[in-house]
Amino acid sequence: MKLVFATNNLNKIKEVQSLIPSKIELLSLKDIGCFEDVPETHNTIEGNAKQKAEYIKEHYNYDCFADDTGLEVKALNGEPGVYSARYAGEQRNAEDNTNKLLEQLQNKTDRTAQFKTVIALHLNGSLKTFTGICEGIITTEKHGKKGFGYDPVFKPNDHNNTFAEMDLSIKNNIGHRGKAVKQLVQFLTEKN
Ligand code: IMP
């Protein structure tokens, strides 16, 4: 079975590929000749995930899934949330975003946060969503070089390291995307 994962983020493809059964062949946007920016204009994580999956189905006619992730920080009223990618501006730079987050939290004592991933699956003409949440705190400094995005400043509950200090297998096991992907895999396995 061929399924498009509507992303060109190689980190995400690596994370998800390691969780998907090998009988499901994952194709990236590049693999299907999609080089344009897939629109994500909704103001919710779920809305954007659905929009991306629907766009690929409509324009490329592939069964596919898309994910959208946001980091929701309690002391910032849930920000950056759906705007996580462009928190520090349209350049969508992870370093800038992380620095801005640390700045915004400088005088805050409550540093609790959660990552939320919604995966929207477009399969056989219907759309279904899967949600994964990982709770933790935002550290005061960056730690670690692995992973991507906000990983160096996110320490999941019950762990002493940030995501950027963890092996991918551990991040996948406890992380937001891993949790959503496991539900996706279970659904696909039951279907086939
Ligand atoms: P998107 O799902 O690619 O739109 O991600 C939104 C923003 O959250 C981007 O800035 C990503 O770098 C960041 N992000 C998404 N997933 C993760 C993750 O697993 N760890 C750290 N940052 C992430």
PDB file of C-alpha atoms and ligand atoms in Angstrom:
ATOM      1  CA  MET A   1       0.000   0.000   0.000  1.00  0.00           C
ATOM      2  CA  LYS A   2       1.296   3.439  -0.953  1.00  0.00           C
ATOM      3  CA  LEU A   3       0.450   6.375   1.262  1.00  0.00           C
ATOM      4  CA  VAL A   4       1.620   9.956   0.926  1.00  0.00           C
ATOM      5  CA  PHE A   5       2.868  11.695   4.056  1.00  0.00           C
ATOM      6  CA  ALA A   6       2.182  15.321   3.177  1.00  0.00           C
ATOM      7  CA  THR A   7       5.472  16.784   4.341  1.00  0.00           C
ATOM      8  CA  ASN A   8       8.974  17.502   3.119  1.00  0.00           C
ATOM      9  CA  ASN A   9      10.353  17.639   6.650  1.00  0.00           C
ATOM     10  CA  LEU A  10      12.942  14.856   6.578  1.00  0.00           C
ATOM     11  CA  ASN A  11      13.005  14.702  10.380  1.00  0.00           C
ATOM     12  CA  LYS A  12       9.298  13.971  10.471  1.00  0.00           C
ATOM     13  CA  ILE A  13       9.567  11.384   7.696  1.00  0.00           C
ATOM     14  CA  LYS A  14      12.365   9.651   9.617  1.00  0.00           C
ATOM     15  CA  GLU A  15      10.332   9.667  12.830  1.00  0.00           C
ATOM     16  CA  VAL A  16       7.172   8.358  11.204  1.00  0.00           C
ATOM     17  CA  GLN A  17       8.852   5.844   8.883  1.00  0.00           C
ATOM     18  CA  SER A  18      10.310   4.046  11.886  1.00  0.00           C
ATOM     19  CA  LEU A  19       6.794   3.539  13.280  1.00  0.00           C
ATOM     20  CA  ILE A  20       4.948   2.509  10.115  1.00  0.00           C
ATOM     21  CA  PRO A  21       4.816  -1.201   9.063  1.00  0.00           C
ATOM     22  CA  SER A  22       7.105  -1.858   6.122  1.00  0.00           C
ATOM     23  CA  LYS A  23       4.203  -3.039   3.937  1.00  0.00           C
ATOM     24  CA  ILE A  24       3.039   0.581   3.867  1.00  0.00           C
ATOM     25  CA  GLU A  25       5.284   2.526   1.503  1.00  0.00           C
ATOM     26  CA  LEU A  26       5.525   6.174   2.518  1.00  0.00           C
ATOM     27  CA  LEU A  27       5.849   8.790  -0.222  1.00  0.00           C
ATOM     28  CA  SER A  28       6.897  12.363   0.508  1.00  0.00           C
ATOM     29  CA  LEU A  29       5.529  15.436  -1.283  1.00  0.00           C
ATOM     30  CA  LYS A  30       8.678  15.498  -3.396  1.00  0.00           C
ATOM     31  CA  ASP A  31       8.038  11.887  -4.435  1.00  0.00           C
ATOM     32  CA  ILE A  32       4.658  12.867  -5.931  1.00  0.00           C
ATOM     33  CA  GLY A  33       6.020  16.006  -7.621  1.00  0.00           C
ATOM     34  CA  CYS A  34       4.438  18.459  -5.203  1.00  0.00           C
ATOM     35  CA  PHE A  35       6.838  21.355  -4.814  1.00  0.00           C
ATOM     36  CA  GLU A  36       4.431  24.155  -3.929  1.00  0.00           C
ATOM     37  CA  ASP A  37       3.648  25.246  -0.381  1.00  0.00           C
ATOM     38  CA  VAL A  38       0.635  23.271   0.777  1.00  0.00           C
ATOM     39  CA  PRO A  39      -1.779  25.811   2.308  1.00  0.00           C
ATOM     40  CA  GLU A  40      -2.267  25.846   6.078  1.00  0.00           C
ATOM     41  CA  THR A  41      -4.514  28.827   6.670  1.00  0.00           C
ATOM     42  CA  HIS A  42      -6.756  27.604   9.482  1.00  0.00           C
ATOM     43  CA  ASN A  43      -6.454  28.850  13.051  1.00  0.00           C
ATOM     44  CA  THR A  44      -6.483  25.403  14.644  1.00  0.00           C
ATOM     45  CA  ILE A  45      -3.988  22.553  14.498  1.00  0.00           C
ATOM     46  CA  GLU A  46      -6.754  20.149  13.509  1.00  0.00           C
ATOM     47  CA  GLY A  47      -8.025  22.485  10.779  1.00  0.00           C
ATOM     48  CA  ASN A  48      -4.564  22.739   9.217  1.00  0.00           C
ATOM     49  CA  ALA A  49      -3.944  18.987   9.289  1.00  0.00           C
ATOM     50  CA  LYS A  50      -7.279  18.366   7.533  1.00  0.00           C
ATOM     51  CA  GLN A  51      -6.650  21.157   5.033  1.00  0.00           C
ATOM     52  CA  LYS A  52      -3.271  19.700   4.017  1.00  0.00           C
ATOM     53  CA  ALA A  53      -4.649  16.161   3.580  1.00  0.00           C
ATOM     54  CA  GLU A  54      -7.623  17.435   1.578  1.00  0.00           C
ATOM     55  CA  TYR A  55      -5.361  19.554  -0.635  1.00  0.00           C
ATOM     56  CA  ILE A  56      -3.198  16.566  -1.609  1.00  0.00           C
ATOM     57  CA  LYS A  57      -6.209  14.377  -2.315  1.00  0.00           C
ATOM     58  CA  GLU A  58      -7.844  17.083  -4.399  1.00  0.00           C
ATOM     59  CA  HIS A  59      -4.765  18.161  -6.392  1.00  0.00           C
ATOM     60  CA  TYR A  60      -2.776  14.909  -6.651  1.00  0.00           C
ATOM     61  CA  ASN A  61      -5.449  12.254  -6.025  1.00  0.00           C
ATOM     62  CA  TYR A  62      -3.392  10.229  -3.567  1.00  0.00           C
ATOM     63  CA  ASP A  63      -4.589   8.713  -0.331  1.00  0.00           C
ATOM     64  CA  CYS A  64      -2.506  10.540   2.204  1.00  0.00           C
ATOM     65  CA  PHE A  65      -2.045  11.783   5.709  1.00  0.00           C
ATOM     66  CA  ALA A  66      -0.851  15.142   6.970  1.00  0.00           C
ATOM     67  CA  ASP A  67       0.222  16.222  10.408  1.00  0.00           C
ATOM     68  CA  ASP A  68       0.177  19.539  12.121  1.00  0.00           C
ATOM     69  CA  THR A  69       1.873  20.161  15.419  1.00  0.00           C
ATOM     70  CA  GLY A  70       1.858  22.997  17.897  1.00  0.00           C
ATOM     71  CA  LEU A  71       3.537  23.748  21.180  1.00  0.00           C
ATOM     72  CA  GLU A  72       1.006  25.059  23.691  1.00  0.00           C
ATOM     73  CA  VAL A  73       2.502  26.946  26.625  1.00  0.00           C
ATOM     74  CA  LYS A  74       0.232  27.532  29.609  1.00  0.00           C
ATOM     75  CA  ALA A  75       1.728  30.831  30.805  1.00  0.00           C
ATOM     76  CA  LEU A  76       1.393  32.186  27.253  1.00  0.00           C
ATOM     77  CA  ASN A  77      -2.291  31.280  27.004  1.00  0.00           C
ATOM     78  CA  GLY A  78      -1.610  28.358  24.707  1.00  0.00           C
ATOM     79  CA  GLU A  79       0.792  30.201  22.405  1.00  0.00           C
ATOM     80  CA  PRO A  80       2.584  29.652  20.097  1.00  0.00           C
ATOM     81  CA  GLY A  81       0.082  26.827  19.354  1.00  0.00           C
ATOM     82  CA  VAL A  82      -1.032  26.775  15.742  1.00  0.00           C
ATOM     83  CA  TYR A  83       1.524  29.529  15.024  1.00  0.00           C
ATOM     84  CA  SER A  84       4.506  27.519  16.314  1.00  0.00           C
ATOM     85  CA  ALA A  85       6.295  27.402  12.947  1.00  0.00           C
ATOM     86  CA  ARG A  86       6.229  31.176  12.449  1.00  0.00           C
ATOM     87  CA  TYR A  87       6.338  32.303  16.069  1.00  0.00           C
ATOM     88  CA  ALA A  88       9.323  34.605  15.479  1.00  0.00           C
ATOM     89  CA  GLY A  89       8.336  35.556  11.922  1.00  0.00           C
ATOM     90  CA  GLU A  90       7.711  34.315   8.419  1.00  0.00           C
ATOM     91  CA  GLN A  91      11.299  33.064   8.047  1.00  0.00           C
ATOM     92  CA  ARG A  92      10.075  30.026  10.063  1.00  0.00           C
ATOM     93  CA  ASN A  93      13.428  29.587  11.752  1.00  0.00           C
ATOM     94  CA  ALA A  94      13.654  27.097  14.620  1.00  0.00           C
ATOM     95  CA  GLU A  95      16.498  28.923  16.350  1.00  0.00           C
ATOM     96  CA  ASP A  96      14.614  32.250  16.247  1.00  0.00           C
ATOM     97  CA  ASN A  97      11.394  30.602  17.451  1.00  0.00           C
ATOM     98  CA  THR A  98      13.127  28.914  20.373  1.00  0.00           C
ATOM     99  CA  ASN A  99      14.916  32.105  21.386  1.00  0.00           C
ATOM    100  CA  LYS A 100      11.649  34.035  21.308  1.00  0.00           C
ATOM    101  CA  LEU A 101       9.963  31.403  23.459  1.00  0.00           C
ATOM    102  CA  LEU A 102      12.737  31.549  26.068  1.00  0.00           C
ATOM    103  CA  GLU A 103      12.487  35.351  26.077  1.00  0.00           C
ATOM    104  CA  GLN A 104       8.708  35.326  26.533  1.00  0.00           C
ATOM    105  CA  LEU A 105       9.052  32.966  29.489  1.00  0.00           C
ATOM    106  CA  GLN A 106      11.893  34.833  31.186  1.00  0.00           C
ATOM    107  CA  ASN A 107       9.851  36.012  34.173  1.00  0.00           C
ATOM    108  CA  LYS A 108       7.337  33.188  34.311  1.00  0.00           C
ATOM    109  CA  THR A 109       7.363  30.585  37.032  1.00  0.00           C
ATOM    110  CA  ASP A 110       4.825  28.260  35.404  1.00  0.00           C
ATOM    111  CA  ARG A 111       6.718  26.688  32.499  1.00  0.00           C
ATOM    112  CA  THR A 112       4.296  23.852  31.759  1.00  0.00           C
ATOM    113  CA  ALA A 113       3.592  23.144  28.122  1.00  0.00           C
ATOM    114  CA  GLN A 114       2.377  20.453  25.793  1.00  0.00           C
ATOM    115  CA  PHE A 115       3.052  19.400  22.252  1.00  0.00           C
ATOM    116  CA  LYS A 116      -0.045  18.484  20.301  1.00  0.00           C
ATOM    117  CA  THR A 117      -0.032  16.650  16.992  1.00  0.00           C
ATOM    118  CA  VAL A 118      -3.083  16.054  14.882  1.00  0.00           C
ATOM    119  CA  ILE A 119      -2.805  13.638  11.967  1.00  0.00           C
ATOM    120  CA  ALA A 120      -5.511  13.800   9.314  1.00  0.00           C
ATOM    121  CA  LEU A 121      -5.844  10.699   7.140  1.00  0.00           C
ATOM    122  CA  HIS A 122      -7.588  10.833   3.787  1.00  0.00           C
ATOM    123  CA  LEU A 123      -8.333   7.223   2.882  1.00  0.00           C
ATOM    124  CA  ASN A 124     -10.888   5.738   0.497  1.00  0.00           C
ATOM    125  CA  GLY A 125     -12.821   8.985   0.315  1.00  0.00           C
ATOM    126  CA  SER A 126     -13.127   9.732   4.008  1.00  0.00           C
ATOM    127  CA  LEU A 127     -11.206  11.848   6.451  1.00  0.00           C
ATOM    128  CA  LYS A 128     -10.254  10.760   9.960  1.00  0.00           C
ATOM    129  CA  THR A 129      -8.092  12.436  12.622  1.00  0.00           C
ATOM    130  CA  PHE A 130      -5.774  11.111  15.342  1.00  0.00           C
ATOM    131  CA  THR A 131      -4.438  13.281  18.186  1.00  0.00           C
ATOM    132  CA  GLY A 132      -1.294  12.813  20.265  1.00  0.00           C
ATOM    133  CA  ILE A 133      -0.318  14.958  23.257  1.00  0.00           C
ATOM    134  CA  CYS A 134       2.924  15.075  25.218  1.00  0.00           C
ATOM    135  CA  GLU A 135       3.063  17.125  28.416  1.00  0.00           C
ATOM    136  CA  GLY A 136       6.215  18.660  29.840  1.00  0.00           C
ATOM    137  CA  ILE A 137       7.998  21.889  30.693  1.00  0.00           C
ATOM    138  CA  ILE A 138      10.016  24.497  28.842  1.00  0.00           C
ATOM    139  CA  THR A 139      13.585  24.567  30.147  1.00  0.00           C
ATOM    140  CA  THR A 140      15.387  27.855  30.829  1.00  0.00           C
ATOM    141  CA  GLU A 141      18.211  27.040  28.395  1.00  0.00           C
ATOM    142  CA  LYS A 142      18.685  24.879  25.314  1.00  0.00           C
ATOM    143  CA  HIS A 143      20.002  21.364  25.860  1.00  0.00           C
ATOM    144  CA  GLY A 144      20.962  18.817  23.203  1.00  0.00           C
ATOM    145  CA  LYS A 145      21.491  18.698  19.468  1.00  0.00           C
ATOM    146  CA  LYS A 146      19.157  15.932  18.301  1.00  0.00           C
ATOM    147  CA  GLY A 147      15.686  16.328  16.890  1.00  0.00           C
ATOM    148  CA  PHE A 148      14.433  19.632  15.506  1.00  0.00           C
ATOM    149  CA  GLY A 149      12.282  22.678  16.201  1.00  0.00           C
ATOM    150  CA  TYR A 150      11.626  23.296  19.885  1.00  0.00           C
ATOM    151  CA  ASP A 151      13.192  19.980  20.966  1.00  0.00           C
ATOM    152  CA  PRO A 152      16.177  21.593  22.797  1.00  0.00           C
ATOM    153  CA  VAL A 153      13.858  23.412  25.237  1.00  0.00           C
ATOM    154  CA  PHE A 154      11.129  20.806  25.803  1.00  0.00           C
ATOM    155  CA  LYS A 155      11.531  18.366  28.658  1.00  0.00           C
ATOM    156  CA  PRO A 156       8.716  15.782  28.785  1.00  0.00           C
ATOM    157  CA  ASN A 157       7.241  14.931  32.194  1.00  0.00           C
ATOM    158  CA  ASP A 158       9.009  12.116  34.082  1.00  0.00           C
ATOM    159  CA  HIS A 159      12.209  12.561  32.067  1.00  0.00           C
ATOM    160  CA  ASN A 160      15.426  14.351  32.953  1.00  0.00           C
ATOM    161  CA  ASN A 161      16.388  15.218  29.391  1.00  0.00           C
ATOM    162  CA  THR A 162      14.992  17.408  26.657  1.00  0.00           C
ATOM    163  CA  PHE A 163      13.764  15.815  23.439  1.00  0.00           C
ATOM    164  CA  ALA A 164      16.990  17.048  21.810  1.00  0.00           C
ATOM    165  CA  GLU A 165      19.045  14.918  24.211  1.00  0.00           C
ATOM    166  CA  MET A 166      17.039  11.735  23.599  1.00  0.00           C
ATOM    167  CA  ASP A 167      17.396   8.963  21.082  1.00  0.00           C
ATOM    168  CA  LEU A 168      14.684   9.008  18.471  1.00  0.00           C
ATOM    169  CA  SER A 169      13.257   5.709  19.715  1.00  0.00           C
ATOM    170  CA  ILE A 170      12.575   7.250  23.136  1.00  0.00           C
ATOM    171  CA  LYS A 171      11.094  10.426  21.661  1.00  0.00           C
ATOM    172  CA  ASN A 172       8.873   8.311  19.418  1.00  0.00           C
ATOM    173  CA  ASN A 173       7.717   6.235  22.333  1.00  0.00           C
ATOM    174  CA  ILE A 174       6.617   9.100  24.568  1.00  0.00           C
ATOM    175  CA  GLY A 175       6.202  11.935  22.073  1.00  0.00           C
ATOM    176  CA  HIS A 176       3.133  13.611  20.619  1.00  0.00           C
ATOM    177  CA  ARG A 177       3.754  12.548  17.018  1.00  0.00           C
ATOM    178  CA  GLY A 178       4.559   8.972  18.023  1.00  0.00           C
ATOM    179  CA  LYS A 179       1.291   8.732  19.957  1.00  0.00           C
ATOM    180  CA  ALA A 180      -0.730  10.026  17.023  1.00  0.00           C
ATOM    181  CA  VAL A 181       1.142   7.792  14.561  1.00  0.00           C
ATOM    182  CA  LYS A 182       0.507   4.698  16.693  1.00  0.00           C
ATOM    183  CA  GLN A 183      -3.243   5.352  16.480  1.00  0.00           C
ATOM    184  CA  LEU A 184      -2.894   5.855  12.727  1.00  0.00           C
ATOM    185  CA  VAL A 185      -0.986   2.580  12.368  1.00  0.00           C
ATOM    186  CA  GLN A 186      -3.554   0.706  14.447  1.00  0.00           C
ATOM    187  CA  PHE A 187      -6.336   2.069  12.255  1.00  0.00           C
ATOM    188  CA  LEU A 188      -4.507   1.163   9.039  1.00  0.00           C
ATOM    189  CA  THR A 189      -3.683  -2.314  10.325  1.00  0.00           C
ATOM    190  CA  GLU A 190      -7.299  -3.002  11.258  1.00  0.00           C
ATOM    191  CA  LYS A 191      -8.419  -1.776   7.821  1.00  0.00           C
ATOM    192  CA  ASN A 192      -6.026  -4.013   5.869  1.00  0.00           C
TER     193      ASN A 192
HETATM  194  P1  IMP B   1       4.483  21.794  11.774  1.00  0.00           P
HETATM  195  O1  IMP B   1       3.661  20.686  12.233  1.00  0.00           O
HETATM  196  O2  IMP B   1       5.573  21.324  10.867  1.00  0.00           O
HETATM  197  O3  IMP B   1       3.691  22.921  11.194  1.00  0.00           O
HETATM  198  O4  IMP B   1       5.258  22.320  13.033  1.00  0.00           O
HETATM  199  C1  IMP B   1       4.956  23.517  13.681  1.00  0.00           C
HETATM  200  C2  IMP B   1       6.162  23.984  14.460  1.00  0.00           C
HETATM  201  O5  IMP B   1       6.376  23.125  15.572  1.00  0.00           O
HETATM  202  C3  IMP B   1       7.488  24.034  13.698  1.00  0.00           C
HETATM  203  O6  IMP B   1       8.187  25.160  14.157  1.00  0.00           O
HETATM  204  C4  IMP B   1       8.204  22.793  14.118  1.00  0.00           C
HETATM  205  O7  IMP B   1       9.601  22.977  14.101  1.00  0.00           O
HETATM  206  C5  IMP B   1       7.688  22.597  15.523  1.00  0.00           C
HETATM  207  N1  IMP B   1       7.618  21.163  15.808  1.00  0.00           N
HETATM  208  C6  IMP B   1       6.800  20.258  15.223  1.00  0.00           C
HETATM  209  N2  IMP B   1       7.017  19.038  15.726  1.00  0.00           N
HETATM  210  C7  IMP B   1       8.019  19.182  16.651  1.00  0.00           C
HETATM  211  C8  IMP B   1       8.702  18.280  17.482  1.00  0.00           C
HETATM  212  O8  IMP B   1       8.484  17.070  17.491  1.00  0.00           O
HETATM  213  N3  IMP B   1       9.659  18.802  18.280  1.00  0.00           N
HETATM  214  C9  IMP B   1       9.961  20.130  18.294  1.00  0.00           C
HETATM  215  N4  IMP B   1       9.360  21.008  17.520  1.00  0.00           N
HETATM  216  C10 IMP B   1       8.396  20.552  16.696  1.00  0.00           C
END
